[in-house]
Coordinates of N, CA and C in Angstrom, one line a residue:
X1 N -29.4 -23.8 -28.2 CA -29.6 -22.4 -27.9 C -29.5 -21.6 -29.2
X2 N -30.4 -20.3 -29.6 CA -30.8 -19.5 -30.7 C -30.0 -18.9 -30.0
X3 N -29.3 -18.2 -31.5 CA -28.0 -16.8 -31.3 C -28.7 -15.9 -30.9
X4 N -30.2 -15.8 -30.5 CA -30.7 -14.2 -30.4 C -30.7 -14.4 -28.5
X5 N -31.0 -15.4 -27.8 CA -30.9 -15.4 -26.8 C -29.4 -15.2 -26.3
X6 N -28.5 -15.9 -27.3 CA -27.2 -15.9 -26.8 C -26.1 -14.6 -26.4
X7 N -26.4 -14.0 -27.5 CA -26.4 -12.4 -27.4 C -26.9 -11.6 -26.4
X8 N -28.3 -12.0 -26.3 CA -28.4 -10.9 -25.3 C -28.3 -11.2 -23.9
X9 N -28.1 -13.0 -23.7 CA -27.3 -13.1 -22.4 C -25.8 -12.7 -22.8
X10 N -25.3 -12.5 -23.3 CA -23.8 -11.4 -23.4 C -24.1 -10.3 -23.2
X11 N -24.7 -9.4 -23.7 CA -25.2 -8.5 -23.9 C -25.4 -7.9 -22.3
X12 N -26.1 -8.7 -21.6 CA -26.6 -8.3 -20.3 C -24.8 -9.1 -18.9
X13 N -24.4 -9.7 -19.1 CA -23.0 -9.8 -18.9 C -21.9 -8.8 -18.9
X14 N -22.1 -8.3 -20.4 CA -20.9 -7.6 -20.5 C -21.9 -6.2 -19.7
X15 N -22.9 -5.6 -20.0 CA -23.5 -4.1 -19.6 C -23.2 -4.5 -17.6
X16 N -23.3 -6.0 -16.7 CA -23.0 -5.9 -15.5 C -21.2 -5.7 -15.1
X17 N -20.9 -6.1 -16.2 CA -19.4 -5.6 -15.8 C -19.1 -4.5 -16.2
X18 N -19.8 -3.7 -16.9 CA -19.7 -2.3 -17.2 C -19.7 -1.9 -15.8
X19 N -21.1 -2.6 -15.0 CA -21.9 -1.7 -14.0 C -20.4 -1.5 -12.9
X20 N -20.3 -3.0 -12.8 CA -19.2 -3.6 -11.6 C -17.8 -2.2 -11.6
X21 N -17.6 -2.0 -13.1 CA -16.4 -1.2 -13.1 C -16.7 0.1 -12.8
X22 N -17.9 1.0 -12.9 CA -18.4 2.2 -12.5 C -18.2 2.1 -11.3
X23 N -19.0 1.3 -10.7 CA -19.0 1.4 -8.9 C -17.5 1.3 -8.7
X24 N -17.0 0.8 -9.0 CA -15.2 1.0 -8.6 C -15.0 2.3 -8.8
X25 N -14.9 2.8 -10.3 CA -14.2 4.2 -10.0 C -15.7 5.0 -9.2
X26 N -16.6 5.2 -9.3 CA -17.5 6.2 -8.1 C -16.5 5.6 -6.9
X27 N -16.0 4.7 -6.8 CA -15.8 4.4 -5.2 C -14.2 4.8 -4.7
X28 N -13.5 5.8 -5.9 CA -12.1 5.9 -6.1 C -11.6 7.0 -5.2
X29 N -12.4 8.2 -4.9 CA -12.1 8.7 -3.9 C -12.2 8.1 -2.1
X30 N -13.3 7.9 -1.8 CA -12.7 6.9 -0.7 C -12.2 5.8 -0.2
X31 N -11.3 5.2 -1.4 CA -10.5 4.5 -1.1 C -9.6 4.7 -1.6
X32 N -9.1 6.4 -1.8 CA -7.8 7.2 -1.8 C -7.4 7.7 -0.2
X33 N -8.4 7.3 0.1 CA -8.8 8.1 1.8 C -8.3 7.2 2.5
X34 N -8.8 6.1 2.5 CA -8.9 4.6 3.7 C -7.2 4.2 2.8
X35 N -6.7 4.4 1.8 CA -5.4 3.5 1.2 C -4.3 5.0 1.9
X36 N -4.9 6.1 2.0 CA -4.0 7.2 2.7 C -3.6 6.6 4.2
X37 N -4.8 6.5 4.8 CA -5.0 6.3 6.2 C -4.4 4.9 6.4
X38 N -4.8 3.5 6.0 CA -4.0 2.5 5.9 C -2.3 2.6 5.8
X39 N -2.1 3.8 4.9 CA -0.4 3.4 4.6 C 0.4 4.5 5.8
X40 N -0.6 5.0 6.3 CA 0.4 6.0 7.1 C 0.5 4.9 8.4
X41 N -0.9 4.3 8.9 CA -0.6 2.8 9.7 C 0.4 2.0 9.8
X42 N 0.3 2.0 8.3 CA 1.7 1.1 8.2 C 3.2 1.3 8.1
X43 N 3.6 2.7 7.6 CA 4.4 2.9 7.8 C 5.0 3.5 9.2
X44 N 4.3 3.7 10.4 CA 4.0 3.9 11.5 C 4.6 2.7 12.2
X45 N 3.8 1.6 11.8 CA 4.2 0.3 12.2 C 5.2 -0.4 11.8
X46 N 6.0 0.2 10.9 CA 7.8 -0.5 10.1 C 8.4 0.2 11.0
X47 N 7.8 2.1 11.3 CA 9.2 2.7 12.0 C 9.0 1.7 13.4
X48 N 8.0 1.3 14.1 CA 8.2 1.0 15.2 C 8.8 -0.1 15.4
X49 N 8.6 -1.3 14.3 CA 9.4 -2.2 13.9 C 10.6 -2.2 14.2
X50 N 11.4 -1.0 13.6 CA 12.7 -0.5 13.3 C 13.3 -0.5 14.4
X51 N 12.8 0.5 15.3 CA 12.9 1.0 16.7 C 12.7 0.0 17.8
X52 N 12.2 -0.8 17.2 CA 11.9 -1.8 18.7 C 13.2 -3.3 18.6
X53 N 13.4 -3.3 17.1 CA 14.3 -4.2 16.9 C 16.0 -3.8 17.2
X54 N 15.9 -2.3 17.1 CA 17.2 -2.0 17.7 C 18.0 -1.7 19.2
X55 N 16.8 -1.7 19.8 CA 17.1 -1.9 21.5 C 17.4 -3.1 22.0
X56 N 18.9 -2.7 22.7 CA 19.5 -3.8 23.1 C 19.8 -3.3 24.8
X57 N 20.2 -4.1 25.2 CA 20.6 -4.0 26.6 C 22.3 -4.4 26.6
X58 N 23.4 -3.3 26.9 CA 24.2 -3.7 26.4 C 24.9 -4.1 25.1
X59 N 26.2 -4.2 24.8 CA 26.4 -4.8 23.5 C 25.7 -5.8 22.8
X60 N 25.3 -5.4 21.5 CA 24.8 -6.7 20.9 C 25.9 -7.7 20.4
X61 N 25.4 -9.1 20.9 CA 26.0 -10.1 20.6 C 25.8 -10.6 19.1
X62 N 25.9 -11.7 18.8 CA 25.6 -12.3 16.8 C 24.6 -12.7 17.1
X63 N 24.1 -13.5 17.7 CA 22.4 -13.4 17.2 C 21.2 -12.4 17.3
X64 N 21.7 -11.5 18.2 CA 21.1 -10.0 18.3 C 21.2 -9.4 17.2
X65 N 22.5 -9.3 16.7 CA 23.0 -8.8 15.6 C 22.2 -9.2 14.1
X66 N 21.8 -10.4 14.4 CA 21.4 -11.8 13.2 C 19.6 -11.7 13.5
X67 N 19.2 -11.1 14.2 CA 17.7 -11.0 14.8 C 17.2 -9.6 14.0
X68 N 18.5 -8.9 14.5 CA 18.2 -7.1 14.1 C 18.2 -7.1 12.3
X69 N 19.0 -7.9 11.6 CA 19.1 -8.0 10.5 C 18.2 -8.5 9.9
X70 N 17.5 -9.7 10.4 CA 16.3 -9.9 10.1 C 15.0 -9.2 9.8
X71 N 15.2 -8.5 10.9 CA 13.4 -7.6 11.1 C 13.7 -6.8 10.2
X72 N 15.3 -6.0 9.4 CA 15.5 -4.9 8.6 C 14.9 -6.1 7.3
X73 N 15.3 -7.1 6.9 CA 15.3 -7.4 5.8 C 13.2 -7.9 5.7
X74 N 13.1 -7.4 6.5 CA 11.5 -8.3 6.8 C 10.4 -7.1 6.4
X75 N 11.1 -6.0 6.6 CA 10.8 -4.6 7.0 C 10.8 -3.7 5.5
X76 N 12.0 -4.1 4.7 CA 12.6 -4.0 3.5 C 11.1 -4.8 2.3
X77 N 10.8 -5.9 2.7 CA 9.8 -6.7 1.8 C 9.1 -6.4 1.6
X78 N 8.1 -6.3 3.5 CA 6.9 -5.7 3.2 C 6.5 -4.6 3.0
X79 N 7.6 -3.3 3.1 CA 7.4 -2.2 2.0 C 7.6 -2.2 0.9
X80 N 8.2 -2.9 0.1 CA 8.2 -2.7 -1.6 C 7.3 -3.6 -1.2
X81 N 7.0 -4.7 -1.3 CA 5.9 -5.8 -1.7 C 4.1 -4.7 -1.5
X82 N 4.4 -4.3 -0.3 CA 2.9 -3.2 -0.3 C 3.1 -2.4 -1.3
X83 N 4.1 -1.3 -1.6 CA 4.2 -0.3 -2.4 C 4.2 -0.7 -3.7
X84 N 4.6 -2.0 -4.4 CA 4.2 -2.4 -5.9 C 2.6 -3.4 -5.8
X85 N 2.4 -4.1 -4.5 CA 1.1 -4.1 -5.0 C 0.2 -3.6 -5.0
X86 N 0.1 -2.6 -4.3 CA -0.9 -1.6 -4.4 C -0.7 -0.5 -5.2
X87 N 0.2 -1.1 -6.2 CA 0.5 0.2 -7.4 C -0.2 -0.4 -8.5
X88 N -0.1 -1.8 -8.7 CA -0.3 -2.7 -9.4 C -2.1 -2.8 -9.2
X89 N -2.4 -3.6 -8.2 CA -3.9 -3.6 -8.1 C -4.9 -2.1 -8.6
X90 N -4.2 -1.2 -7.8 CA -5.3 0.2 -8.1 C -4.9 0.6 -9.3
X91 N -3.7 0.5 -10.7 CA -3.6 0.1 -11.9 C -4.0 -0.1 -12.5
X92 N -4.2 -1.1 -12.3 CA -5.5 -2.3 -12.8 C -6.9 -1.8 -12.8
X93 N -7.5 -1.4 -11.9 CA -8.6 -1.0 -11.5 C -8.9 0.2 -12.0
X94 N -7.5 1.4 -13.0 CA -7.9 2.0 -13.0 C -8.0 3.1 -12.1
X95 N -8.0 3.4 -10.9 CA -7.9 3.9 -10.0 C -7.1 5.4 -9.4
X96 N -7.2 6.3 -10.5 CA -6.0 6.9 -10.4 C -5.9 8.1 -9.6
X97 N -6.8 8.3 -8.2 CA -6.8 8.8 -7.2 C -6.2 8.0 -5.4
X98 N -6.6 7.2 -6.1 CA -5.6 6.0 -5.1 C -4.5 5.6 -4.9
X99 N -3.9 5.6 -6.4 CA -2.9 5.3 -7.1 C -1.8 6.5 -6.7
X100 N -2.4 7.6 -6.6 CA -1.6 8.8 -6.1 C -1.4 8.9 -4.5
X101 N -2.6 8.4 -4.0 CA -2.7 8.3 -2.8 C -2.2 7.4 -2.2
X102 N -1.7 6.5 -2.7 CA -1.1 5.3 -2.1 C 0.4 5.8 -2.1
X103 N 1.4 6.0 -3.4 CA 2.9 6.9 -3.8 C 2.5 7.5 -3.0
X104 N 2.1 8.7 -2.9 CA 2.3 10.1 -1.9 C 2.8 9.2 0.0
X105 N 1.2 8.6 0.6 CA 1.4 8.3 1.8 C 2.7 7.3 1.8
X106 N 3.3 6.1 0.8 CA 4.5 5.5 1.3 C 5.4 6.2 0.4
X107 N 5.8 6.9 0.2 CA 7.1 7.5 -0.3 C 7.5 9.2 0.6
X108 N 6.5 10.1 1.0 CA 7.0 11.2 1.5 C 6.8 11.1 2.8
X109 N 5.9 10.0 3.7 CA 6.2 10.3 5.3 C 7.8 9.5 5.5
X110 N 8.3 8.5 5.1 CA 9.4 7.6 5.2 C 10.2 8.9 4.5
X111 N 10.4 9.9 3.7 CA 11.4 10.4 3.4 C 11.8 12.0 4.1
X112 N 10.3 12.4 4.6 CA 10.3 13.4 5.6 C 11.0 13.1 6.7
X113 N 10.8 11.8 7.0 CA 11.8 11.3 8.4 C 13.1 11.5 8.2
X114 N 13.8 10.8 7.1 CA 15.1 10.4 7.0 C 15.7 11.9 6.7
X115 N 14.8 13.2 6.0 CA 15.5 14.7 6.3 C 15.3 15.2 7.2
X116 N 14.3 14.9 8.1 CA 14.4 15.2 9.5 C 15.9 15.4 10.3
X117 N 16.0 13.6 10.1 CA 16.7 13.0 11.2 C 18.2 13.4 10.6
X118 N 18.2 13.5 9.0 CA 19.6 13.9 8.6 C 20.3 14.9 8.7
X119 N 19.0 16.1 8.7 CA 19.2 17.6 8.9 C 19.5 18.0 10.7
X120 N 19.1 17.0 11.9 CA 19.3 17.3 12.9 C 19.9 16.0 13.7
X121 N 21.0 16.0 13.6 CA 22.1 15.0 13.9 C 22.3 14.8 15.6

C-alpha cells in the first residue's frame, strides 16, 4: 500500500467521525427532551417503589423489615448508578444540554418532594 492512498483512506475516516460527532451534538436538544421525560419516569417509578415497599398489613415482622431494606438499598443504586452514568456518557459525548437536562430532572423533582413533605408534616 502507497502512503498517498493511505492517507486519504484516513483522511476520509477521520472527516466520517467528524460527521458521526456533529449528528450527535445537532441531535443534543432532543435528547435533552426524551433524557427529561425518561428521568422524570423514573424517578416516578423509585417513589412508587418506595411506597409500595412500605405497606404492610399490620406490624412488620424481620423479613418484612429485611424486604423493605432491600428495595431502599436497590432504589439507592439505581439512582446514583443512573445519575453518574448519564452524567458520564452525555460527558463524553459532549452533550451539554442533556447533561443539564439529565441534573435538573433527577436532582429537583426528588428534592421538591422531600420540601414538600418536610414543610407539611
Amino acid at each position: 500500500m502507497d502512503t498517498a492512498s493511505g492517507s486519504a483512506a484516513d483522511a476520509a475516516g477521520e472527516k466520517r467521525g467528524r460527521a458521526w460527532y456533529r449528528r450527535v451534538r445537532r441531535a443534543d436538544s432532543a435528547v435533552a427532551v426524551l433524557v427529561g421525560m425518561g428521568n422524570l419516569l423514573l424517578c416516578w417509578w423509585l417513589l412508587l417503589m418506595d411506597i409500595g415497599s412500605g405497606i404492610t398489613f399490620g406490624a412488620p415482622d424481620a423479613v418484612t423489615q429485611a424486604e423493605t431494606d432491600a428495595t431502599h438499598a436497590l432504589m439507592a443504586r439505581m439512582y446514583v448508578g443512573w445519575l453518574v452514568g448519564g452524567l458520564l456518557v452525555f460527558a463524553l459525548l459532549r452533550m451539554g444540554r442533556s447533561v443539564a437536562s439529565h441534573l435538573f430532572f433527577l436532582v429537583v423533582p426528588p428534592a421538591a418532594l422531600f420540601i414538600y413533605v418536610a414543610a407539611n408534616p
